[in-house]
Short mmCIF file of C-alpha atoms in Angstrom, two decimals:
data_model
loop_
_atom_site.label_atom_id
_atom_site.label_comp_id
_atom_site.label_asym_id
_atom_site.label_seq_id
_atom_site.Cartn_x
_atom_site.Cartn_y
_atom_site.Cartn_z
CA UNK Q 1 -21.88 200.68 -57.47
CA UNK Q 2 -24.22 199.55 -54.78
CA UNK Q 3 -24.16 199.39 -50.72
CA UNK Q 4 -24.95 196.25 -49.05
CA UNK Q 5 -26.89 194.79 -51.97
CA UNK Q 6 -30.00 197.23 -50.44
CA UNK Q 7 -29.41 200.29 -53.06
CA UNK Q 8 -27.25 201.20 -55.43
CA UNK Q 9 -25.41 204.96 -55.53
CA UNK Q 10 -25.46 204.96 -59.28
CA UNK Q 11 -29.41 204.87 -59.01
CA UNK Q 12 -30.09 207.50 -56.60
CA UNK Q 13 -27.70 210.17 -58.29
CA UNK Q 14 -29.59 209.22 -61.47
CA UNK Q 15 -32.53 211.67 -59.78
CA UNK Q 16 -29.96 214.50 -59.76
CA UNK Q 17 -30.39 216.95 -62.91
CA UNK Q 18 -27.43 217.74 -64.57
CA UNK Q 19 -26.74 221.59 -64.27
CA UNK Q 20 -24.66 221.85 -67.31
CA UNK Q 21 -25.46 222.35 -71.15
CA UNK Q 22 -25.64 218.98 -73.17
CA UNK Q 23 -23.71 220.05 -76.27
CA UNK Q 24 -20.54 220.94 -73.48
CA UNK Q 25 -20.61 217.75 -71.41
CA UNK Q 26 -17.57 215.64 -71.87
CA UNK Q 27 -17.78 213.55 -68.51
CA UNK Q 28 -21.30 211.82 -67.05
CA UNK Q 29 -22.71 213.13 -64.09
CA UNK Q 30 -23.36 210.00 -62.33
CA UNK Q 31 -20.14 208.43 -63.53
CA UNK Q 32 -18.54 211.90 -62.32
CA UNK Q 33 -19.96 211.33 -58.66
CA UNK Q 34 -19.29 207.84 -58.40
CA UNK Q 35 -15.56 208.31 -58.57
CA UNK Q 36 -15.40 211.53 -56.21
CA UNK Q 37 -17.30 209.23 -53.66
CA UNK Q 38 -14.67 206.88 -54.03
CA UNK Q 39 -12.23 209.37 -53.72
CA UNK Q 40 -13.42 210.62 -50.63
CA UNK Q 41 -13.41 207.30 -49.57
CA UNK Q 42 -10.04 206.61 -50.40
CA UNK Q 43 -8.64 209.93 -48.11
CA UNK Q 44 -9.02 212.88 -50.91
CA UNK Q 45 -10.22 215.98 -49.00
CA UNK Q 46 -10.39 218.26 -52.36
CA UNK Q 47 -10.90 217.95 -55.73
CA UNK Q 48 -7.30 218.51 -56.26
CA UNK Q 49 -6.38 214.96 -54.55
CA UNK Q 50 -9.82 213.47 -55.87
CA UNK Q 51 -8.61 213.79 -59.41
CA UNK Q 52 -5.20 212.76 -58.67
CA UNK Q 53 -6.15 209.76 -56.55
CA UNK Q 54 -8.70 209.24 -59.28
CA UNK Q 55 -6.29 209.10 -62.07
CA UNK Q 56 -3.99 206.58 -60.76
CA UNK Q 57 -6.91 204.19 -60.71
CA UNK Q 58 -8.05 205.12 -63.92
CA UNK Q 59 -7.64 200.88 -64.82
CA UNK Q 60 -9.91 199.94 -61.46
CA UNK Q 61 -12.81 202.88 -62.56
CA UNK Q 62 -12.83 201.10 -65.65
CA UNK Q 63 -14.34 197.81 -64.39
CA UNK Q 64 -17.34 199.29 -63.51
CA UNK Q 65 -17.51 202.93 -65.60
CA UNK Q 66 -17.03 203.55 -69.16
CA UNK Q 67 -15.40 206.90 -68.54
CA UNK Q 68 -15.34 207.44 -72.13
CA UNK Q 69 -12.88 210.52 -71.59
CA UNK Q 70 -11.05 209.53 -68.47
CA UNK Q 71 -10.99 211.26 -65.35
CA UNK Q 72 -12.34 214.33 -65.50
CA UNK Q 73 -9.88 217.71 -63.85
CA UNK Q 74 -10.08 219.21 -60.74
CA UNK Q 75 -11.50 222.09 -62.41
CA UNK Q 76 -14.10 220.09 -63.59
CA UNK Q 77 -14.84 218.69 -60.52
CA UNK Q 78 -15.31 222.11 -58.52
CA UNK Q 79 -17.42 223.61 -61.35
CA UNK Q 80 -19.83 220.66 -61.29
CA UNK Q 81 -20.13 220.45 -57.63
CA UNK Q 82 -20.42 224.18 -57.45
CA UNK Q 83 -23.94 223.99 -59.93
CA UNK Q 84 -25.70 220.52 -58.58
CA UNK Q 85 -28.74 221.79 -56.86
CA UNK Q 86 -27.88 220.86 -53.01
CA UNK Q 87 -31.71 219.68 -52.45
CA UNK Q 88 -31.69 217.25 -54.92
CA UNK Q 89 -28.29 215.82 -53.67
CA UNK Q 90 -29.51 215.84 -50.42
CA UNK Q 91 -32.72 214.08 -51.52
CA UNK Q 92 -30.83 211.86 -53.28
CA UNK Q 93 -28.64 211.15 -49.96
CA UNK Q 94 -31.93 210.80 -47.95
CA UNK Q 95 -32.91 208.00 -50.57
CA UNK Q 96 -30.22 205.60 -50.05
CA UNK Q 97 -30.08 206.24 -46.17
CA UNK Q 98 -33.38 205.31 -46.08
CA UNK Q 99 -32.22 202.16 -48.82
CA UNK Q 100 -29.87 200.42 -46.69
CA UNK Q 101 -31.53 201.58 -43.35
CA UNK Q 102 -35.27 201.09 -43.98
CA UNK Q 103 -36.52 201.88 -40.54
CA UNK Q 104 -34.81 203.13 -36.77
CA UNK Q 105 -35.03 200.58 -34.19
CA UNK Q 106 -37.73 201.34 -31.40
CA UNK Q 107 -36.13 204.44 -29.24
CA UNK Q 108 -33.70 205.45 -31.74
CA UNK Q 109 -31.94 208.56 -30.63
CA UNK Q 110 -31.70 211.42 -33.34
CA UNK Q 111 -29.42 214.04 -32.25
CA UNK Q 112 -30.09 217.46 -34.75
CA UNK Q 113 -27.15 219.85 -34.54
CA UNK Q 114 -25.30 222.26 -36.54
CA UNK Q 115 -21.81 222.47 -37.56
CA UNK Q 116 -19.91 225.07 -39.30
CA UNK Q 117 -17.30 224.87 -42.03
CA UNK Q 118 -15.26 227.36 -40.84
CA UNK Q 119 -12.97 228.21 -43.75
CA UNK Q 120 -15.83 227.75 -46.50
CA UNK Q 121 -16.84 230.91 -47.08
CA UNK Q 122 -15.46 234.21 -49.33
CA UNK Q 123 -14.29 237.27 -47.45
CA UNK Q 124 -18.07 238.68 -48.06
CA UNK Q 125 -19.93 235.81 -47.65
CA UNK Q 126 -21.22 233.52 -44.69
CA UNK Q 127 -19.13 230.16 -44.00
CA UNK Q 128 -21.63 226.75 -44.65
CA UNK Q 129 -23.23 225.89 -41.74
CA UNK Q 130 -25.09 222.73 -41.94
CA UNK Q 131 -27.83 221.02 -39.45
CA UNK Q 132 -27.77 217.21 -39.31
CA UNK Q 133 -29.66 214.36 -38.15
CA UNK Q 134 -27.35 211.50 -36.59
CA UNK Q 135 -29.10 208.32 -35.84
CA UNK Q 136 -26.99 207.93 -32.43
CA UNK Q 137 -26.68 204.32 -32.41
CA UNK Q 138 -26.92 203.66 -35.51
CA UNK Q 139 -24.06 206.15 -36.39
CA UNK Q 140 -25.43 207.12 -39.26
CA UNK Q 141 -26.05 210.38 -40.73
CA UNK Q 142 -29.77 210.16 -41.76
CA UNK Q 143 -29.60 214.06 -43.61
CA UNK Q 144 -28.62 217.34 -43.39
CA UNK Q 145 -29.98 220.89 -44.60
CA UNK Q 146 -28.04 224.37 -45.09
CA UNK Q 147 -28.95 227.22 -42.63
CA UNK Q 148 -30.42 230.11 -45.59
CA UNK Q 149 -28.04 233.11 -45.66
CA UNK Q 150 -29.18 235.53 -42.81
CA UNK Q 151 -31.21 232.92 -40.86
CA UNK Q 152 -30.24 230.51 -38.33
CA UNK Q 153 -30.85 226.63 -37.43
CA UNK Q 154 -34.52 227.61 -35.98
CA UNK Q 155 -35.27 227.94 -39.59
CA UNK Q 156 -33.06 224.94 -41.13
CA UNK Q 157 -34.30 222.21 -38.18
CA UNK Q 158 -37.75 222.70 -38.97
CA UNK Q 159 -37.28 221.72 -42.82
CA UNK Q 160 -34.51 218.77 -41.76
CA UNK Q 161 -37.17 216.99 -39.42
CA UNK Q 162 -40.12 217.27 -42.60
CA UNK Q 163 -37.81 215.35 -44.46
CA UNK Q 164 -37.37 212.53 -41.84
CA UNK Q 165 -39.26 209.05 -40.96
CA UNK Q 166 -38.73 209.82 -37.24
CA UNK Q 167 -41.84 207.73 -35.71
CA UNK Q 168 -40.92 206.11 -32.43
CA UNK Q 169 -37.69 207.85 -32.71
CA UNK Q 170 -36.38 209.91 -30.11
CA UNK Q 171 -35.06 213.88 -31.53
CA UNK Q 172 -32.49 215.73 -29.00
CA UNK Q 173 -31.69 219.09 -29.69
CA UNK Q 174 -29.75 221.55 -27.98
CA UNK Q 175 -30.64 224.90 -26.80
CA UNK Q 176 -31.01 227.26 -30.52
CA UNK Q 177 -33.43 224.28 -31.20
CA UNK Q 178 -35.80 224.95 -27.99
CA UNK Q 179 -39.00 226.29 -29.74
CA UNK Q 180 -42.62 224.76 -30.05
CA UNK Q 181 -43.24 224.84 -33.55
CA UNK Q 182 -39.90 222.62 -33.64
CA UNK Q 183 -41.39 220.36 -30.58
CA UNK Q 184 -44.43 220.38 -32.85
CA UNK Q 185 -42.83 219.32 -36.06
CA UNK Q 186 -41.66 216.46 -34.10
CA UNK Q 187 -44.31 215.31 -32.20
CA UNK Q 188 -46.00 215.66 -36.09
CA UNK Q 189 -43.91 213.17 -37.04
CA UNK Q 190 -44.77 210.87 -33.86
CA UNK Q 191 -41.72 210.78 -32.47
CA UNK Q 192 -40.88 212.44 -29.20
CA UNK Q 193 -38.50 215.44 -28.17
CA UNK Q 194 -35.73 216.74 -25.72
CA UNK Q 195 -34.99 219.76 -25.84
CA UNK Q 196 -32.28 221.61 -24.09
CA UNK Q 197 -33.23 224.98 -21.92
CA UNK Q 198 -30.67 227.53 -21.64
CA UNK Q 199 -30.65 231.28 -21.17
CA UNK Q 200 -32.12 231.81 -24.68
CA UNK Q 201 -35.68 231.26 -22.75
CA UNK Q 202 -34.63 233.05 -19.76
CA UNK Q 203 -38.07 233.01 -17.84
CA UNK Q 204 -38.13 229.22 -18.53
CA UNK Q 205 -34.75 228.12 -17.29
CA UNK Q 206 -34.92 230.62 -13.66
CA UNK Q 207 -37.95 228.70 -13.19
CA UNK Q 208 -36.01 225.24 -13.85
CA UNK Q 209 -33.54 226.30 -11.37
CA UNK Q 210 -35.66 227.82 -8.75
CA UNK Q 211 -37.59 224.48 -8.53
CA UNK Q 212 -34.73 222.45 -8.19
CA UNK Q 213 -33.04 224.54 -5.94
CA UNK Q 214 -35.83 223.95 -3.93
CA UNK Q 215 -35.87 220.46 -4.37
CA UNK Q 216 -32.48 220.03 -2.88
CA UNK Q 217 -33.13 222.46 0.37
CA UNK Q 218 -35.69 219.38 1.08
CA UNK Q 219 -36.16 216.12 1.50
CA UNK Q 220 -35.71 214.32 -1.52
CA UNK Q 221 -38.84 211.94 -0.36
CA UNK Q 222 -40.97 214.80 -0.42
CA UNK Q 223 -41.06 215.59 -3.80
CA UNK Q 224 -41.88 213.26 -6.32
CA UNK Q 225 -39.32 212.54 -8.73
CA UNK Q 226 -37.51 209.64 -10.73
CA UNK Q 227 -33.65 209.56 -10.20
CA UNK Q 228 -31.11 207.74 -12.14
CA UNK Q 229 -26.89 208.02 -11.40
CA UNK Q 230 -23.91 207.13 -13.51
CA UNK Q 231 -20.28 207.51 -12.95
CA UNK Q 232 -17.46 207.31 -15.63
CA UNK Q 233 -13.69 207.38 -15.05
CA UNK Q 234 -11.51 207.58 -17.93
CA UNK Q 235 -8.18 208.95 -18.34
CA UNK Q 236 -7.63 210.37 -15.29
CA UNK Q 237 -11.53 212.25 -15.12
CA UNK Q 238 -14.07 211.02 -13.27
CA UNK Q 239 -17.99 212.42 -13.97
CA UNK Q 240 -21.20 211.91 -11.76
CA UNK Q 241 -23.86 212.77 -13.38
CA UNK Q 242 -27.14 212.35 -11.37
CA UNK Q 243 -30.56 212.79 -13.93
CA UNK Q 244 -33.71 214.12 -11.71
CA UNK Q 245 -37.02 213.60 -13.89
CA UNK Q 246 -40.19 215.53 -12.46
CA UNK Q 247 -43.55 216.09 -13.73
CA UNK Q 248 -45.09 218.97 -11.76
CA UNK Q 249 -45.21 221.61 -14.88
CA UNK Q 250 -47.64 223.65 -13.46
CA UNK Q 251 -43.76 225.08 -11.69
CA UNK Q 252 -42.77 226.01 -15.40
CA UNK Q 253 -43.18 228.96 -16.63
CA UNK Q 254 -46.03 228.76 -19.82
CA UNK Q 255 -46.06 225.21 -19.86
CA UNK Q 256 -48.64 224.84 -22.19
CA UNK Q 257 -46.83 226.13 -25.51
CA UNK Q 258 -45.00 223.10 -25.84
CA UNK Q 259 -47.09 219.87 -27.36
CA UNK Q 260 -47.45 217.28 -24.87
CA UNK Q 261 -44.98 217.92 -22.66
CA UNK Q 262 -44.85 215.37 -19.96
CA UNK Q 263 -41.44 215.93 -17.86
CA UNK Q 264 -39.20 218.63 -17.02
CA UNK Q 265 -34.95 217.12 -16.65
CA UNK Q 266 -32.49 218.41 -14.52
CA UNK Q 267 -28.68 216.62 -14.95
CA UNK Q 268 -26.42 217.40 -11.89
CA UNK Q 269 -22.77 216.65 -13.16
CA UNK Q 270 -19.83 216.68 -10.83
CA UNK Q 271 -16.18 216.43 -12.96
CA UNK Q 272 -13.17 215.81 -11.35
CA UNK Q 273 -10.22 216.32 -13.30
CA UNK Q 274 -6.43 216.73 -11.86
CA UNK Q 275 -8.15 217.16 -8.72
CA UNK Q 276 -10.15 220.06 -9.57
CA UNK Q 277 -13.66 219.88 -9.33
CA UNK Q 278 -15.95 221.97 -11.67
CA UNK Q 279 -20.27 221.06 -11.01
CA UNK Q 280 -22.89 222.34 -13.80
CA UNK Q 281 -26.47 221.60 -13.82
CA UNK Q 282 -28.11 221.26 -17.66
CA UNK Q 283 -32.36 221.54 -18.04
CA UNK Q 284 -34.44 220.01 -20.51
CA UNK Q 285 -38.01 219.92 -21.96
CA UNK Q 286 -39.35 216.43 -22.92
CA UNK Q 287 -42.38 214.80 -24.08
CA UNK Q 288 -41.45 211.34 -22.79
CA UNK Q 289 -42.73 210.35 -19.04
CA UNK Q 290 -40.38 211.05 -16.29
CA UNK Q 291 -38.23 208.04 -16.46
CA UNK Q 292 -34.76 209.25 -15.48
CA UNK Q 293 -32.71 206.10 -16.61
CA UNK Q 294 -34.26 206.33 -19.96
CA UNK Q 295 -33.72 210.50 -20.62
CA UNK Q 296 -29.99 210.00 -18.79
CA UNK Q 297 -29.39 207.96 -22.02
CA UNK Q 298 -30.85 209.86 -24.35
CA UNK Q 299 -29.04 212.98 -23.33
CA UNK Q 300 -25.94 211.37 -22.92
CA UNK Q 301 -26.39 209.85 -26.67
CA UNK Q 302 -27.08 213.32 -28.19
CA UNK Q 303 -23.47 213.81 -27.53
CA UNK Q 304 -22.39 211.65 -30.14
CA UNK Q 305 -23.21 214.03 -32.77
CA UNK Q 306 -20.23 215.72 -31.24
CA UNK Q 307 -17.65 212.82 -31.11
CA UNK Q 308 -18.92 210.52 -33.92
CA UNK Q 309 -19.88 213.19 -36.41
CA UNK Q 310 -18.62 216.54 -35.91
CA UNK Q 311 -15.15 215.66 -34.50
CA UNK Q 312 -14.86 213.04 -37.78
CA UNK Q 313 -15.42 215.46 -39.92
CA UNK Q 314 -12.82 217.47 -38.54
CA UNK Q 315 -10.31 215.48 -37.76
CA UNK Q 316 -10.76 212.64 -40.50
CA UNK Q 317 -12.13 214.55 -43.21
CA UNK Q 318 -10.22 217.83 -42.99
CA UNK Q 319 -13.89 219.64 -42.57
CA UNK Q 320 -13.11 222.65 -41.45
CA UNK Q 321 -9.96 223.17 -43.82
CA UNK Q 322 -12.49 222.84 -46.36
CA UNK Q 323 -11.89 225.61 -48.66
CA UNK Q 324 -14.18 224.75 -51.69
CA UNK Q 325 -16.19 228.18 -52.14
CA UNK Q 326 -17.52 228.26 -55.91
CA UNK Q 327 -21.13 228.19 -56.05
CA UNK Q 328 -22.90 225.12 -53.90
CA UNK Q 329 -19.67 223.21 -53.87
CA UNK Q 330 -18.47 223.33 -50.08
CA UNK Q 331 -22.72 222.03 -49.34
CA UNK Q 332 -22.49 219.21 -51.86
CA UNK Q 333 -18.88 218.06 -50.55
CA UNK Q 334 -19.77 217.88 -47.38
CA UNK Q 335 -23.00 215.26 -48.41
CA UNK Q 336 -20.25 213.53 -50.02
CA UNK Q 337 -18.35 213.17 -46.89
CA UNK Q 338 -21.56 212.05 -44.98
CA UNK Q 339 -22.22 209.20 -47.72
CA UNK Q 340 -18.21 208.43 -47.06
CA UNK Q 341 -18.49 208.05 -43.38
CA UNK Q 342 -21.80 206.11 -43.64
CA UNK Q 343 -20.40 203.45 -45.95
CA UNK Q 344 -17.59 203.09 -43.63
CA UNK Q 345 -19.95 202.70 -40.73
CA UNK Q 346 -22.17 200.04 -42.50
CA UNK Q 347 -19.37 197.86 -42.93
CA UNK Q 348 -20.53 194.36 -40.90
CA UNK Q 349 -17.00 193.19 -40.60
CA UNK Q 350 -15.05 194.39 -37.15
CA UNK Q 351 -12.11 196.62 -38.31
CA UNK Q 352 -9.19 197.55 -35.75
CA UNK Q 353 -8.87 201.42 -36.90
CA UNK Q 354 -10.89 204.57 -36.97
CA UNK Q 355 -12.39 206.41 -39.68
CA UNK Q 356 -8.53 207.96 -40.98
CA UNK Q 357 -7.32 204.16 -40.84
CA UNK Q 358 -10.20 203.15 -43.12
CA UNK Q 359 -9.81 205.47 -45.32
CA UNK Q 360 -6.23 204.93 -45.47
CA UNK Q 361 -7.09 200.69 -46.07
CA UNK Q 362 -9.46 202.58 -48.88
CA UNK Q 363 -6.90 204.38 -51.10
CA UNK Q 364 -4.97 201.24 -51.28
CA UNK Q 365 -7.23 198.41 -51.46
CA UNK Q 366 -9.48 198.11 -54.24
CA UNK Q 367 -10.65 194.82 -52.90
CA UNK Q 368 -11.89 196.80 -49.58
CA UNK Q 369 -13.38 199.60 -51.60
CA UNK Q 370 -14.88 196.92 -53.85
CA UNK Q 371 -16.13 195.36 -50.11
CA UNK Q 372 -17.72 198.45 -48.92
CA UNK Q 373 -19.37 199.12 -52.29
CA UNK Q 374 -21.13 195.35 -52.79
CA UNK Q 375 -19.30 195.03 -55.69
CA UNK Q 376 -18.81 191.82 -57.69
CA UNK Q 377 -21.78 190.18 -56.07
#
């Protein structure tokens, strides 16, 4: 099964070793993760509904698989996806991202942020958190990585952005991700960074706010600065969000630690909702000039991680219901959502619907499945 004609599934999960004994395999591995992709696809959350879905189109499968001993259980199913080795899956992944996506456009967004699966984990164990990368315009979930047990996503971002073609892209991270081995990493991979400040650099962010307080008890014309403005109304809320960019660091506190830091962002948002008005001012580091239209829109794309990623998988995949907890299983089914969403969102052809319609159009359409898939080309 193939995507777009660029690269087909069934050759990148060929890379994946096969964690079981020889002499005790019934079912293929790749055959085995073909159908739970499609499964996903078609609106099965578990492995439960995977094999049941599954088994009702035992006659489609059989176009394309041998399936020699027909769809293999749910119990089957967990096991396996509780041994695969999440790194090579999530190599694998990163192969046929980069397949049918060769290369970001110029000024790509990549929003890295973590999301937790809240009801993955045992009673003595932590719950999967995973860090992603989400090409923001794209929509696309370039990769993810596992935060280790005991650590946190200063450790996991770090090994995401190594595994990454990022140059020319644009990363956005929020505040856990504010270090300068991380603005580093990226600028390593010659791409540039904004990074959120918040009160885990505490020194930092008083100094953020003392300058711009400052700023405002003056003349505007008096400091030099690069000022961009938007205003949204939707549903009965109206935002202002005003972005200031300045480049006098020598204000910051230690501005030298971070690599090649060029501007300093403030974003002055006014909400208005039911007539009360709430106003919150947000700080970032970047290593892009002070252009204020162009970091307005990259901070204000680093919020689709939120809404196009992490609300999906909540809402349209059932994420954090999740409650596959043997071995690796909850890591490797949640890749297999992110391979789900992405063929959805690499479809060419307009579709009324979100991501629960399509997935409903999937359980019931093999020609749409067959569609997304390149299949019979």
């Amino acid at each position: 099964m193939q995507t777009e004609g660029k690269l087909r599934l069934a050759d990148v999960f060929v890379s994946i070793k096969d964690p079981r004994q020889a002499s005790k395999t019934r079912h293929d591995l790749v055959e085995v993760l073909v159908v739970a992709v499609n499964g996903v696809l078609a609106g099965a959350d578990t492995f439960v509904e995977i094999e049941a879905w599954a088994n009702e189109k035992l006659a489609w499968f059989r176009r394309f698989l041998k399936l020699e001993h027909g769809i293999p259980s749910h119990d089957t199913f967990g096991r396996l996806f509780g041994l695969i080795d999440p790194g090579e899956f999530e190599s694998a992944f990163r192969r046929w991202v980069s397949g049918v996506l060769p290369a970001l456009g110029p000024e790509e967004v990549v929003a890295i942020d973590g999301k937790t699966s809240r009801r993955s984990g045992k009673v003595d164990a932590t719950a999967l958190h995973l860090v992603s990368a989400f090409a923001a315009g794209a929509g696309l979930v370039l990769g993810q990585t596992a935060t280790a047990q005991k650590s946190n996503e200063k450790t996991a971002i770090p090994a995401l952005l190594h595994t990454l073609a990022l140059e020319g892209c644009i990363v956005t991270i929020d505040a856990m991700g504010t270090q300068a081995n991380i603005a580093q990493a990226i600028r390593s991979k010659k791409a540039d960074y904004v990074l959120a400040v918040k009160d885990n650099h505490p020194t930092l962010a008083e100094a953020m706010r003392d300058f711009f307080m400052q700023f405002q008890a003056a003349p505007a014309a008096r400091t030099p600065h690069s000022f961009h403005q938007q205003l949204e109304k939707d549903h009965g809320r109206i935002e202002h969000r005003r972005c200031y960019a300045f480049d006098q660091l020598e204000c910051l506190h230690n501005p030298a630690q971070w690599p090649d830091l060029s501007a300093f962002v403030v974003i002055d948002s006014e909400r208005t909702v039911r007539g009360k008005t709430t106003r919150e001012q947000r700080y970032y580091l970047t290593s892009l000039p002070p252009d204020a239209q162009r970091l307005a829109h990259a901070i204000r794309s680093h919020w689709a991680v939120e809404n196009r990623l992490h609300w999906c998988m909540d809402v349209a995949f059932g994420d954090d219901q999740m409650r596959a907890r043997t071995g690796h299983a909850a890591h490797n089914l949640a890749i297999l959502k992110h391979i789900t969403l992405n063929l959805i969102r690499l479809d060419p052809i307009p579709r009324k619907g979100g991501i629960k319609v399509r997935r409903l159009i999937a359980a019931t359409s093999d020609e749409y499945r067959e569609h997304l898939f390149g299949l019979g080309r």
